[in-house]
Short mmCIF file of C-alpha atoms and ligand atoms in Angstrom, two decimals:
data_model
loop_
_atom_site.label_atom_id
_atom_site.label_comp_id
_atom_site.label_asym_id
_atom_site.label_seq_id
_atom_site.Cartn_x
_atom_site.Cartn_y
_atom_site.Cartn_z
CA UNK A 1 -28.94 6.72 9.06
CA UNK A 2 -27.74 5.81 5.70
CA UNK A 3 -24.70 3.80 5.10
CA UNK A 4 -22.80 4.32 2.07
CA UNK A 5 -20.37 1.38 0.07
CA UNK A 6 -17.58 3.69 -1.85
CA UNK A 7 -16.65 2.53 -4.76
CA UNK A 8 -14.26 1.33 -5.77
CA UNK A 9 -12.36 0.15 -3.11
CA UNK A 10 -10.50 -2.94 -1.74
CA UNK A 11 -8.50 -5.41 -3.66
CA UNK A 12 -6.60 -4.01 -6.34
CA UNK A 13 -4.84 -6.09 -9.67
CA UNK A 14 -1.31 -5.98 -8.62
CA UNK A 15 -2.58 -7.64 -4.67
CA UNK A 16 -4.87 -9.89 -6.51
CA UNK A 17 -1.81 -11.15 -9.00
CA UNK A 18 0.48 -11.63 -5.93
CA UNK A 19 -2.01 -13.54 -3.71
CA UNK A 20 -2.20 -15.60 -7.01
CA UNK A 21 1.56 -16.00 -7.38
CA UNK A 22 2.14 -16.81 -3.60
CA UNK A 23 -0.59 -19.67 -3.17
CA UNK A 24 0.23 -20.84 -6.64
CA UNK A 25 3.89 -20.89 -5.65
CA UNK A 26 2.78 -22.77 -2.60
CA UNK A 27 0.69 -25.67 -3.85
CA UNK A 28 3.47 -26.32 -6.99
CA UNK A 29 6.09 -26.81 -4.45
CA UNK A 30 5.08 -28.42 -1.54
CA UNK A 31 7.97 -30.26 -0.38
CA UNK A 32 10.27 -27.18 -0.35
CA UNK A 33 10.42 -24.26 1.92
CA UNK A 34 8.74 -21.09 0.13
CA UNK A 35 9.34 -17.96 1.78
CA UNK A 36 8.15 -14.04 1.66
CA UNK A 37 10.60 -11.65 2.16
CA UNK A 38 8.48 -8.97 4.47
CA UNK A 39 4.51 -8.91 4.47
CA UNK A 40 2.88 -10.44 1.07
CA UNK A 41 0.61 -6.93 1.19
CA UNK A 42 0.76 -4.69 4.08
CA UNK A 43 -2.59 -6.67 5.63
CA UNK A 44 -2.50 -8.92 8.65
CA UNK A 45 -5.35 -11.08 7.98
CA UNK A 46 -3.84 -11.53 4.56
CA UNK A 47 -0.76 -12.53 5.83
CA UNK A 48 -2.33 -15.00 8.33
CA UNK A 49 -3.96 -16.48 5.30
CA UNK A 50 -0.90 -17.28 3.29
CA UNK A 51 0.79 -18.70 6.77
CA UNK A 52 -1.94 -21.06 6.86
CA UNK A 53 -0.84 -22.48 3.39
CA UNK A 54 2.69 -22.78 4.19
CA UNK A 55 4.39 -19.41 3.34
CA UNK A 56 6.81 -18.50 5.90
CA UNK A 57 7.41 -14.35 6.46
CA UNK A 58 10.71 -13.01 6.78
CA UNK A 59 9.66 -9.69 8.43
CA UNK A 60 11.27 -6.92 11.08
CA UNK A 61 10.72 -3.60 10.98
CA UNK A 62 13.35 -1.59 10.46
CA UNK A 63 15.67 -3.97 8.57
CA UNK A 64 16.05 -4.01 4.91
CA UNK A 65 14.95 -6.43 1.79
CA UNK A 66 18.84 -7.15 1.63
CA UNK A 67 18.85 -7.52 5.18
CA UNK A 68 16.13 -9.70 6.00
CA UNK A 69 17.47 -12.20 2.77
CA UNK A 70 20.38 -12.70 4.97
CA UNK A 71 17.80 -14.94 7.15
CA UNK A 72 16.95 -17.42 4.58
CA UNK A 73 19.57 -20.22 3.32
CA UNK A 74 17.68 -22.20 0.68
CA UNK A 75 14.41 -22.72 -0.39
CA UNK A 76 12.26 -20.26 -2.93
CA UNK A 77 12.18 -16.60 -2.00
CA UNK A 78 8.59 -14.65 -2.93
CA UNK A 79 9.50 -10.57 -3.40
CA UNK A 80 6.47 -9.06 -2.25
CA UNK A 81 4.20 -6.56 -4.14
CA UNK A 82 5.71 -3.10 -3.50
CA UNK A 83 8.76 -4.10 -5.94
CA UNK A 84 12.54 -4.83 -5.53
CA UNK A 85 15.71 -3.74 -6.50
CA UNK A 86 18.25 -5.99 -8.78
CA UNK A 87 20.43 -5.50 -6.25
CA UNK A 88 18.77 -7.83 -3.92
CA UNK A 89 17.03 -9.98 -6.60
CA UNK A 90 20.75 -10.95 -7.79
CA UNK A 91 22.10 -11.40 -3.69
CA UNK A 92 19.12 -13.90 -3.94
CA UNK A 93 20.21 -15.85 -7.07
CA UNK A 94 23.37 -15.84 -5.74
CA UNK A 95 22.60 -17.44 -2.63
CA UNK A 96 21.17 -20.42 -4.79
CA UNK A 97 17.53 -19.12 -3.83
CA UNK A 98 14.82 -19.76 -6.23
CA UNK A 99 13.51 -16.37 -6.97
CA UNK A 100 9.25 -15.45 -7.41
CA UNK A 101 8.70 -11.93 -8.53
CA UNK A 102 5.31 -10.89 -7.66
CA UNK A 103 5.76 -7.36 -8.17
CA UNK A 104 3.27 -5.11 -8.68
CA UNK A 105 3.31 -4.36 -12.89
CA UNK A 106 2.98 -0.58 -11.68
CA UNK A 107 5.66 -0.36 -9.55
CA UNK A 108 7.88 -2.39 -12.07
CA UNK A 109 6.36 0.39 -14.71
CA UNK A 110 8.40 3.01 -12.41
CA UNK A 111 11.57 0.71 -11.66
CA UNK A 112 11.88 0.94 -15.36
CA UNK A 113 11.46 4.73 -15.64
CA UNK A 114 13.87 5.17 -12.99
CA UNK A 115 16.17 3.22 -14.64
CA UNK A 116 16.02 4.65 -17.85
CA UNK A 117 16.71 7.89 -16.46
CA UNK A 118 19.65 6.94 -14.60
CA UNK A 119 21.05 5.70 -17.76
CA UNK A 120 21.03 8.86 -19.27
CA UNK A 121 22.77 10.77 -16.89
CA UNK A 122 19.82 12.09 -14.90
CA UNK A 123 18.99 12.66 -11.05
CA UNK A 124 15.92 11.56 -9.74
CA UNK A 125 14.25 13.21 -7.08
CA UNK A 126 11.43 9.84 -5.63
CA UNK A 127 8.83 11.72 -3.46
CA UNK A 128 8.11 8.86 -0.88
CA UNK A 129 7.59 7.37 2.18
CA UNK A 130 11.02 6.31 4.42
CA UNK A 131 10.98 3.10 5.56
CA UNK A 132 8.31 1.81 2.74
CA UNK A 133 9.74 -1.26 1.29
CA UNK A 134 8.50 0.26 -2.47
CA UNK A 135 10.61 3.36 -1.82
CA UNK A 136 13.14 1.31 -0.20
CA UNK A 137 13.39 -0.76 -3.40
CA UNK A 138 12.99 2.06 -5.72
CA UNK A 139 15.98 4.53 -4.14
CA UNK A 140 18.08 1.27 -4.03
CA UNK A 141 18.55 0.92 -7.33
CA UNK A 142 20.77 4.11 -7.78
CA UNK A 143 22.88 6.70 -5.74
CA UNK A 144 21.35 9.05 -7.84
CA UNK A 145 17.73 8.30 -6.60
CA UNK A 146 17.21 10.74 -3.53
CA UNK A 147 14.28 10.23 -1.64
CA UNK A 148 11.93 13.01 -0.74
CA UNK A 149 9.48 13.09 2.25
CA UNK A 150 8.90 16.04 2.52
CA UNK A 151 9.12 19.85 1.40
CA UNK A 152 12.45 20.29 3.44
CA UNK A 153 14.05 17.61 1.73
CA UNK A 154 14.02 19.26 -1.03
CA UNK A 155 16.63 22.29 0.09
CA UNK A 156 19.04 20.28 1.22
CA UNK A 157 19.84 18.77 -2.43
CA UNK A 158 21.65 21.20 -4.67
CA UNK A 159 23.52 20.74 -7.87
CA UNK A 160 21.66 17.94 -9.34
CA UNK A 161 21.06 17.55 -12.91
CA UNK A 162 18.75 16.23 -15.61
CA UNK A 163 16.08 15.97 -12.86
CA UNK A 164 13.40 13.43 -13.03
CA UNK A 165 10.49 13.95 -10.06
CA UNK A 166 8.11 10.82 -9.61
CA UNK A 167 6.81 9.16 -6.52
CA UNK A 168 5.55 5.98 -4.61
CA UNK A 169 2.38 4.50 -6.45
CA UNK A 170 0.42 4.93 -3.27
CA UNK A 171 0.64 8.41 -2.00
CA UNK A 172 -2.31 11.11 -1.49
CA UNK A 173 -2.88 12.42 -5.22
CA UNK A 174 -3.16 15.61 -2.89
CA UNK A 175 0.04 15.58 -0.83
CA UNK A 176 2.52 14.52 -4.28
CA UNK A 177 1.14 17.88 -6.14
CA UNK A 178 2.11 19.99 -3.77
CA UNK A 179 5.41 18.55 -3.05
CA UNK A 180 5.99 18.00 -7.00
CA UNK A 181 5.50 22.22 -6.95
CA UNK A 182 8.13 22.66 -4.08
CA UNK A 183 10.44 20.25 -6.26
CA UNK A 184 9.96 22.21 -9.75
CA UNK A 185 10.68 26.04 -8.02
CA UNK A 186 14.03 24.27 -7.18
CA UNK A 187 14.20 22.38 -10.17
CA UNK A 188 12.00 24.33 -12.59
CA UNK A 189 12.95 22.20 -15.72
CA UNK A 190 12.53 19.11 -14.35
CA UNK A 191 10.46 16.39 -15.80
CA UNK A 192 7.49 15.31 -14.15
CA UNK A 193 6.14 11.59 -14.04
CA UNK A 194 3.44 11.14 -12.06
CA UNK A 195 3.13 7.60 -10.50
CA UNK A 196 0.35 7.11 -8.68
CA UNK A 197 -1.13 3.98 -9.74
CA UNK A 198 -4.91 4.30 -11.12
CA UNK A 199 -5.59 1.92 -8.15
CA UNK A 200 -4.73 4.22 -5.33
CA UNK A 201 -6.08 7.46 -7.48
CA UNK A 202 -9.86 6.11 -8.01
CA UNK A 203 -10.28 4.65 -4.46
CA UNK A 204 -8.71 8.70 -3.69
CA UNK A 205 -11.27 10.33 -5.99
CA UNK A 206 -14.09 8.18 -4.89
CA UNK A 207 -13.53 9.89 -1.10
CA UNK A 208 -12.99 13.54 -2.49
CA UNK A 209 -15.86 13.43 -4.21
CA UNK A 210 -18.24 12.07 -1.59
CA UNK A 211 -21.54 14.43 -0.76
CA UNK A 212 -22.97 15.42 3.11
CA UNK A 213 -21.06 12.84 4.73
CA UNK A 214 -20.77 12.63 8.64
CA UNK A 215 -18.17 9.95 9.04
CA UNK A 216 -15.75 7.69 6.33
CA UNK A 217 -14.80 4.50 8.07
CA UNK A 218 -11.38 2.79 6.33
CA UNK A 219 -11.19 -0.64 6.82
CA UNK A 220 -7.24 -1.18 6.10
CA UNK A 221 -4.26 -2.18 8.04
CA UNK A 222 -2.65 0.38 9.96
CA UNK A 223 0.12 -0.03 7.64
CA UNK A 224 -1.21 0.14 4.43
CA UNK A 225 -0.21 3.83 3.38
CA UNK A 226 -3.03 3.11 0.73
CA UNK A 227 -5.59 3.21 3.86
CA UNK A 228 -3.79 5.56 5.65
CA UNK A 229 -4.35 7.74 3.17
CA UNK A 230 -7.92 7.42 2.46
CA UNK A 231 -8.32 8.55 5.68
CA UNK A 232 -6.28 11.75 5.17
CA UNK A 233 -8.16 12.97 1.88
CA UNK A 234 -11.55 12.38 3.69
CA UNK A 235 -10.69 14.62 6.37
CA UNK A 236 -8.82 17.51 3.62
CA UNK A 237 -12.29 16.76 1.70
CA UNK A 238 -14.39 18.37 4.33
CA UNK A 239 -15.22 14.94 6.32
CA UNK A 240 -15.51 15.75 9.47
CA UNK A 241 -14.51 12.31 11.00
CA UNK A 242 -12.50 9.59 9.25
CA UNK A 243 -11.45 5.74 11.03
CA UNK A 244 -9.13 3.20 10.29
CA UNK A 245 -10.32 -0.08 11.39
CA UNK A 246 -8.36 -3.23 11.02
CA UNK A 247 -11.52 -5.06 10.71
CA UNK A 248 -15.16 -4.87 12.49
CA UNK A 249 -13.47 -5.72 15.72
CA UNK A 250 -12.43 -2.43 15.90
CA UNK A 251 -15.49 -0.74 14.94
CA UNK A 252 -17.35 1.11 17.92
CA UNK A 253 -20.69 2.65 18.33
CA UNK A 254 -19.49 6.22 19.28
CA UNK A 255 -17.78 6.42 15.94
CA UNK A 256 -21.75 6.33 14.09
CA UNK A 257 -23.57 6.92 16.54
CA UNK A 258 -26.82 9.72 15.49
CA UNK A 259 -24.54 10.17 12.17
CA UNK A 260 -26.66 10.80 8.99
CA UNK A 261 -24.78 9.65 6.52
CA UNK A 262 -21.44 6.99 6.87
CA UNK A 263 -19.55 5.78 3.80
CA UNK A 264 -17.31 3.23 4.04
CA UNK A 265 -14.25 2.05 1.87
CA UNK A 266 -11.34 -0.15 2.22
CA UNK A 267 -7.33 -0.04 1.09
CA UNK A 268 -6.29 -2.05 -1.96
CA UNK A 269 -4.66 -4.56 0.47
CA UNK A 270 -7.87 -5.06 2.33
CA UNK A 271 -10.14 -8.67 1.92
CA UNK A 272 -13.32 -7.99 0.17
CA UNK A 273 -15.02 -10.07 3.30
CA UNK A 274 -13.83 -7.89 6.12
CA UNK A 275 -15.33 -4.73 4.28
CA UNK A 276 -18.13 -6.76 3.92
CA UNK A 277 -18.84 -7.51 7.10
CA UNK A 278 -18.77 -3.85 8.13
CA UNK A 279 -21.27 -2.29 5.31
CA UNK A 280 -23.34 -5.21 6.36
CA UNK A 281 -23.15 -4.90 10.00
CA UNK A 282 -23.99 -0.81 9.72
CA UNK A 283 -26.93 -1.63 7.60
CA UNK A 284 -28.36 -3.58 10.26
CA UNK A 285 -27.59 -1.34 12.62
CA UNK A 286 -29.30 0.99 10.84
CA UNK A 287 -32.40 -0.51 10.55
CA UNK A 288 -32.84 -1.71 14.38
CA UNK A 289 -30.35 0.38 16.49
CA UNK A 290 -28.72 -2.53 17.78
CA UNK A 291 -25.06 -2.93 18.78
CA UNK A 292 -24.08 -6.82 18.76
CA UNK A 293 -20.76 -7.45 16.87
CA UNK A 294 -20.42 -10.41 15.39
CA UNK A 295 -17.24 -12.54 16.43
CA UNK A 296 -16.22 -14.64 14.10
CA UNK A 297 -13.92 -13.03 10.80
CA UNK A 298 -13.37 -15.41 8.36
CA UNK A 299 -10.92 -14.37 5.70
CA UNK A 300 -10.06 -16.36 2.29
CA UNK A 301 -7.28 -15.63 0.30
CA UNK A 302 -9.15 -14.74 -2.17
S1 SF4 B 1 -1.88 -0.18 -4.91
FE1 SF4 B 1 -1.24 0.21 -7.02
S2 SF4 B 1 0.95 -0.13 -7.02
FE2 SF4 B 1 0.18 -1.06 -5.14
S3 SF4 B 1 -0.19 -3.20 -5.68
FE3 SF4 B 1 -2.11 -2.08 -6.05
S4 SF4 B 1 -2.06 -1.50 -8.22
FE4 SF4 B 1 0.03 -2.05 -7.58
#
Protein backbone atom coordinates (compact mmCIF):
# COMPACT_ATOMS: atom_id res chain seq x y z
CA UNK A 1 0.00 0.00 0.00
CA UNK A 2 1.37 3.33 -0.77
CA UNK A 3 -0.05 6.47 0.55
CA UNK A 4 0.24 9.50 -1.39
CA UNK A 5 0.37 13.51 0.17
CA UNK A 6 -1.15 15.73 -2.93
CA UNK A 7 0.23 18.68 -3.26
CA UNK A 8 -0.65 21.36 -2.79
CA UNK A 9 -3.42 21.31 -0.67
CA UNK A 10 -4.87 22.79 2.57
CA UNK A 11 -4.59 26.30 3.78
CA UNK A 12 -4.74 28.76 1.21
CA UNK A 13 -3.51 32.88 1.46
CA UNK A 14 -6.83 34.47 1.60
CA UNK A 15 -7.87 31.67 4.93
CA UNK A 16 -4.46 32.23 6.26
CA UNK A 17 -4.94 36.34 6.07
CA UNK A 18 -8.41 36.01 7.73
CA UNK A 19 -7.41 33.65 10.58
CA UNK A 20 -4.74 36.46 10.96
CA UNK A 21 -7.24 39.32 10.90
CA UNK A 22 -9.78 37.53 13.27
CA UNK A 23 -7.27 36.53 16.20
CA UNK A 24 -5.48 39.78 15.64
CA UNK A 25 -8.82 41.55 15.88
CA UNK A 26 -9.37 39.54 19.00
CA UNK A 27 -6.31 40.08 21.16
CA UNK A 28 -6.33 44.20 20.15
CA UNK A 29 -9.73 44.44 21.56
CA UNK A 30 -10.34 42.48 24.36
CA UNK A 31 -12.76 44.31 26.33
CA UNK A 32 -15.28 44.64 23.44
CA UNK A 33 -17.51 42.15 21.85
CA UNK A 34 -15.94 41.03 18.33
CA UNK A 35 -18.19 39.16 16.23
CA UNK A 36 -18.20 36.98 12.76
CA UNK A 37 -20.95 37.36 10.70
CA UNK A 38 -21.43 33.45 9.47
CA UNK A 39 -18.45 30.83 9.68
CA UNK A 40 -14.77 32.55 9.63
CA UNK A 41 -14.01 29.67 6.71
CA UNK A 42 -16.45 27.03 5.99
CA UNK A 43 -14.38 24.56 8.68
CA UNK A 44 -15.73 23.50 12.03
CA UNK A 45 -12.63 22.88 13.84
CA UNK A 46 -11.58 26.27 12.61
CA UNK A 47 -14.42 27.85 13.87
CA UNK A 48 -14.14 26.11 17.29
CA UNK A 49 -10.70 27.58 17.37
CA UNK A 50 -11.57 31.21 16.98
CA UNK A 51 -14.61 30.57 19.69
CA UNK A 52 -12.02 29.61 22.01
CA UNK A 53 -10.37 33.13 21.65
CA UNK A 54 -13.45 35.04 22.05
CA UNK A 55 -15.04 35.44 18.55
CA UNK A 56 -18.66 35.01 18.72
CA UNK A 57 -20.49 33.47 15.24
CA UNK A 58 -23.50 34.92 13.97
CA UNK A 59 -24.55 31.91 11.81
CA UNK A 60 -28.07 30.18 10.42
CA UNK A 61 -28.43 28.63 7.45
CA UNK A 62 -30.59 29.94 5.26
CA UNK A 63 -30.59 33.60 6.37
CA UNK A 64 -28.63 36.25 4.75
CA UNK A 65 -25.30 38.49 5.58
CA UNK A 66 -27.94 41.42 5.90
CA UNK A 67 -30.02 39.24 7.81
CA UNK A 68 -27.93 37.74 10.30
CA UNK A 69 -26.35 41.67 11.00
CA UNK A 70 -29.76 42.33 12.24
CA UNK A 71 -28.58 40.05 15.38
CA UNK A 72 -25.75 42.11 16.50
CA UNK A 73 -26.25 45.71 18.26
CA UNK A 74 -22.73 46.94 18.97
CA UNK A 75 -19.49 45.70 19.17
CA UNK A 76 -16.93 45.02 15.98
CA UNK A 77 -18.36 42.98 13.14
CA UNK A 78 -15.58 40.50 11.22
CA UNK A 79 -17.00 39.87 7.31
CA UNK A 80 -15.80 36.56 6.68
CA UNK A 81 -13.56 35.36 3.75
CA UNK A 82 -15.96 34.64 0.86
CA UNK A 83 -16.51 38.61 0.45
CA UNK A 84 -19.42 41.10 1.04
CA UNK A 85 -21.48 43.40 -0.58
CA UNK A 86 -21.44 47.41 0.24
CA UNK A 87 -24.75 46.99 0.79
CA UNK A 88 -24.34 45.26 4.03
CA UNK A 89 -20.86 46.68 4.86
CA UNK A 90 -22.69 50.27 4.95
CA UNK A 91 -26.09 48.63 7.10
CA UNK A 92 -23.07 47.78 9.41
CA UNK A 93 -21.49 51.29 9.68
CA UNK A 94 -24.69 52.48 10.05
CA UNK A 95 -25.60 50.54 12.92
CA UNK A 96 -22.46 52.14 14.71
CA UNK A 97 -20.64 48.63 14.22
CA UNK A 98 -16.97 48.67 13.90
CA UNK A 99 -16.38 47.02 10.63
CA UNK A 100 -13.14 44.17 9.89
CA UNK A 101 -12.93 43.22 6.29
CA UNK A 102 -11.17 40.04 5.97
CA UNK A 103 -12.08 39.33 2.57
CA UNK A 104 -10.46 37.19 0.49
CA UNK A 105 -8.11 39.68 -2.06
CA UNK A 106 -9.54 37.25 -4.87
CA UNK A 107 -12.92 37.53 -4.29
CA UNK A 108 -12.54 41.40 -3.76
CA UNK A 109 -10.48 41.09 -7.31
CA UNK A 110 -14.07 39.94 -8.76
CA UNK A 111 -16.34 42.38 -6.58
CA UNK A 112 -14.37 44.92 -8.46
CA UNK A 113 -14.84 43.40 -11.94
CA UNK A 114 -18.38 43.08 -11.31
CA UNK A 115 -18.61 46.40 -10.45
CA UNK A 116 -16.90 47.87 -13.15
CA UNK A 117 -19.08 46.19 -15.46
CA UNK A 118 -22.19 47.26 -13.98
CA UNK A 119 -21.01 50.71 -14.39
CA UNK A 120 -20.86 50.50 -17.87
CA UNK A 121 -24.09 49.36 -18.63
CA UNK A 122 -23.42 45.62 -18.72
CA UNK A 123 -25.28 42.34 -17.45
CA UNK A 124 -23.49 39.89 -15.68
CA UNK A 125 -24.27 36.43 -15.85
CA UNK A 126 -22.20 34.91 -12.01
CA UNK A 127 -22.03 31.08 -12.55
CA UNK A 128 -22.34 29.99 -8.80
CA UNK A 129 -23.45 28.21 -6.07
CA UNK A 130 -27.13 29.39 -4.34
CA UNK A 131 -26.99 29.82 -0.97
CA UNK A 132 -22.94 30.41 -0.90
CA UNK A 133 -22.36 33.45 1.09
CA UNK A 134 -19.52 34.53 -1.86
CA UNK A 135 -22.28 34.32 -4.47
CA UNK A 136 -24.66 35.69 -2.09
CA UNK A 137 -22.38 38.73 -1.69
CA UNK A 138 -21.37 38.92 -5.22
CA UNK A 139 -25.20 38.91 -6.91
CA UNK A 140 -26.02 41.45 -4.09
CA UNK A 141 -24.28 44.05 -5.29
CA UNK A 142 -26.47 44.59 -8.49
CA UNK A 143 -29.95 43.67 -10.02
CA UNK A 144 -28.11 43.15 -12.95
CA UNK A 145 -25.96 40.25 -11.49
CA UNK A 146 -28.04 36.99 -12.26
CA UNK A 147 -26.87 34.01 -10.77
CA UNK A 148 -26.34 30.84 -12.69
CA UNK A 149 -26.35 27.25 -11.26
CA UNK A 150 -26.81 25.58 -13.73
CA UNK A 151 -27.24 25.02 -17.65
CA UNK A 152 -31.11 25.70 -17.34
CA UNK A 153 -30.60 28.87 -15.83
CA UNK A 154 -29.31 30.04 -18.53
CA UNK A 155 -32.71 29.88 -20.90
CA UNK A 156 -34.70 31.48 -18.76
CA UNK A 157 -32.71 34.96 -19.11
CA UNK A 158 -33.31 36.70 -22.39
CA UNK A 159 -32.65 40.19 -23.53
CA UNK A 160 -29.65 40.99 -21.57
CA UNK A 161 -26.93 43.08 -22.78
CA UNK A 162 -23.22 43.83 -22.66
CA UNK A 163 -22.82 40.38 -21.02
CA UNK A 164 -20.06 39.69 -18.66
CA UNK A 165 -19.81 35.64 -17.60
CA UNK A 166 -17.52 34.97 -14.45
CA UNK A 167 -18.01 32.71 -11.50
CA UNK A 168 -17.42 31.84 -7.72
CA UNK A 169 -13.55 31.52 -7.02
CA UNK A 170 -14.12 27.99 -5.85
CA UNK A 171 -15.93 26.00 -8.40
CA UNK A 172 -14.70 22.71 -10.38
CA UNK A 173 -12.32 24.29 -13.19
CA UNK A 174 -14.33 21.38 -14.97
CA UNK A 175 -17.99 22.14 -14.23
CA UNK A 176 -17.49 26.42 -15.00
CA UNK A 177 -16.16 25.47 -18.73
CA UNK A 178 -18.86 23.76 -19.62
CA UNK A 179 -21.42 25.99 -18.23
CA UNK A 180 -19.31 29.17 -19.55
CA UNK A 181 -20.03 27.22 -23.26
CA UNK A 182 -23.86 26.89 -22.53
CA UNK A 183 -23.67 30.75 -21.52
CA UNK A 184 -21.67 31.98 -24.80
CA UNK A 185 -24.22 29.88 -27.48
CA UNK A 186 -26.82 32.19 -25.75
CA UNK A 187 -24.65 34.97 -25.41
CA UNK A 188 -22.01 34.38 -28.09
CA UNK A 189 -20.28 37.85 -27.65
CA UNK A 190 -20.03 37.84 -24.26
CA UNK A 191 -16.91 38.46 -22.34
CA UNK A 192 -15.40 35.84 -20.44
CA UNK A 193 -13.53 36.28 -16.99
CA UNK A 194 -12.59 33.39 -15.52
CA UNK A 195 -12.42 33.50 -11.65
CA UNK A 196 -11.32 30.67 -10.22
CA UNK A 197 -8.78 31.57 -7.80
CA UNK A 198 -5.17 29.87 -8.45
CA UNK A 199 -5.87 28.38 -4.96
CA UNK A 200 -8.82 26.23 -5.80
CA UNK A 201 -7.30 25.53 -9.57
CA UNK A 202 -3.79 23.91 -8.35
CA UNK A 203 -5.28 21.87 -5.43
CA UNK A 204 -7.94 20.86 -8.80
CA UNK A 205 -5.02 20.07 -11.11
CA UNK A 206 -3.04 18.31 -8.52
CA UNK A 207 -6.20 15.56 -8.39
CA UNK A 208 -6.67 15.44 -12.30
CA UNK A 209 -3.43 14.73 -12.78
CA UNK A 210 -2.90 11.97 -10.24
CA UNK A 211 -1.51 8.37 -11.76
CA UNK A 212 -3.04 4.53 -10.81
CA UNK A 213 -4.82 5.69 -7.91
CA UNK A 214 -7.37 3.41 -6.00
CA UNK A 215 -8.90 5.85 -3.59
CA UNK A 216 -8.50 10.07 -2.96
CA UNK A 217 -9.48 10.75 0.61
CA UNK A 218 -10.57 14.78 1.12
CA UNK A 219 -10.15 15.88 4.39
CA UNK A 220 -12.54 19.14 4.29
CA UNK A 221 -15.71 20.20 5.86
CA UNK A 222 -18.74 19.04 4.33
CA UNK A 223 -19.31 22.52 3.47
CA UNK A 224 -16.39 23.69 1.97
CA UNK A 225 -17.43 23.64 -1.86
CA UNK A 226 -13.51 23.80 -2.21
CA UNK A 227 -13.52 20.04 -0.73
CA UNK A 228 -16.55 19.16 -2.14
CA UNK A 229 -15.16 19.60 -5.16
CA UNK A 230 -11.96 17.84 -4.96
CA UNK A 231 -13.91 15.04 -4.51
CA UNK A 232 -15.93 15.51 -7.72
CA UNK A 233 -12.82 15.97 -10.15
CA UNK A 234 -11.23 12.78 -8.59
CA UNK A 235 -14.06 10.75 -9.45
CA UNK A 236 -14.52 12.69 -13.38
CA UNK A 237 -10.55 11.95 -13.34
CA UNK A 238 -10.98 8.25 -13.47
CA UNK A 239 -10.71 7.69 -9.46
CA UNK A 240 -12.61 5.14 -8.75
CA UNK A 241 -13.44 6.08 -5.07
CA UNK A 242 -13.20 9.58 -3.55
CA UNK A 243 -14.11 10.55 0.60
CA UNK A 244 -14.77 13.51 2.38
CA UNK A 245 -13.72 13.25 5.88
CA UNK A 246 -14.19 15.96 8.40
CA UNK A 247 -11.17 14.78 10.10
CA UNK A 248 -9.55 11.16 10.96
CA UNK A 249 -12.59 10.48 13.06
CA UNK A 250 -14.30 9.79 10.13
CA UNK A 251 -11.84 7.78 8.40
CA UNK A 252 -12.72 3.92 8.20
CA UNK A 253 -10.84 0.88 7.23
CA UNK A 254 -13.22 -0.31 4.40
CA UNK A 255 -12.51 2.93 2.61
CA UNK A 256 -8.38 1.57 2.12
CA UNK A 257 -8.66 -1.45 2.82
CA UNK A 258 -6.27 -3.95 0.06
CA UNK A 259 -6.07 -0.45 -1.98
CA UNK A 260 -2.70 0.00 -3.82
CA UNK A 261 -2.32 3.29 -4.02
CA UNK A 262 -4.37 6.25 -1.71
CA UNK A 263 -3.62 9.95 -2.13
CA UNK A 264 -4.82 12.23 0.10
CA UNK A 265 -5.50 16.10 -0.01
CA UNK A 266 -7.36 18.60 1.91
CA UNK A 267 -9.71 21.93 1.04
CA UNK A 268 -8.13 25.36 1.40
CA UNK A 269 -10.21 25.79 4.62
CA UNK A 270 -8.80 22.65 6.11
CA UNK A 271 -5.94 22.79 9.29
CA UNK A 272 -2.65 21.60 8.11
CA UNK A 273 -2.76 19.22 11.48
CA UNK A 274 -5.92 17.34 10.72
CA UNK A 275 -4.46 16.36 7.18
CA UNK A 276 -1.63 15.53 9.02
CA UNK A 277 -2.85 13.27 11.15
CA UNK A 278 -4.45 11.26 8.34
CA UNK A 279 -1.23 10.88 5.86
CA UNK A 280 0.42 9.93 9.07
CA UNK A 281 -2.03 7.56 10.41
CA UNK A 282 -2.25 5.66 6.69
CA UNK A 283 1.47 5.42 6.66
CA UNK A 284 1.41 3.47 9.69
CA UNK A 285 -1.17 1.60 8.69
CA UNK A 286 0.62 0.76 5.93
CA UNK A 287 3.50 -0.52 7.35
CA UNK A 288 1.80 -2.86 10.16
CA UNK A 289 -1.89 -3.40 9.07
CA UNK A 290 -3.17 -2.07 12.13
CA UNK A 291 -6.43 -0.18 12.70
CA UNK A 292 -6.18 1.94 16.09
CA UNK A 293 -7.37 5.59 15.59
CA UNK A 294 -5.98 7.90 17.55
CA UNK A 295 -8.48 10.11 19.71
CA UNK A 296 -7.30 13.09 20.47
CA UNK A 297 -7.42 16.15 17.41
CA UNK A 298 -5.75 19.00 18.40
CA UNK A 299 -6.23 21.95 16.12
CA UNK A 300 -4.30 25.50 16.32
CA UNK A 301 -5.36 28.35 14.59
CA UNK A 302 -2.68 28.41 12.81
S1 LIG B 1 -10.12 29.49 -1.88
FE1 LIG B 1 -9.41 31.13 -3.21
S2 LIG B 1 -10.97 32.70 -3.05
FE2 LIG B 1 -11.30 31.31 -1.33
S3 LIG B 1 -10.16 32.23 0.36
FE3 LIG B 1 -8.77 30.80 -0.67
S4 LIG B 1 -7.63 32.03 -2.18
FE4 LIG B 1 -9.45 33.19 -1.53
Amino acid sequence: MEIISVVPRGYCQGVVRAIQIARKTAQDNPDTPVYMLGMIVHNQFVVDACKAIGIRFVEEAGKTRSELLDRIDSGIVIFTAHGISDDVKEKAIRKGLKVVDASCLDVIKTHDLVKQHIQQDGDVLYIGKKGHPESEGTVSLSKRVHLITSCEDIQRLDGLKNVLITNQTTLSILDTSAIIEECLKKYPDAIVAKEICNATRVRQEAVMHLKDTDVLIVVGDARSNNSNQLRKIALASGIKEAYLIDSIKDLKEEMVKEKNRIAVTSGSSTPNELTQQVITFLKQYALNGKWDLPEDITVRLL
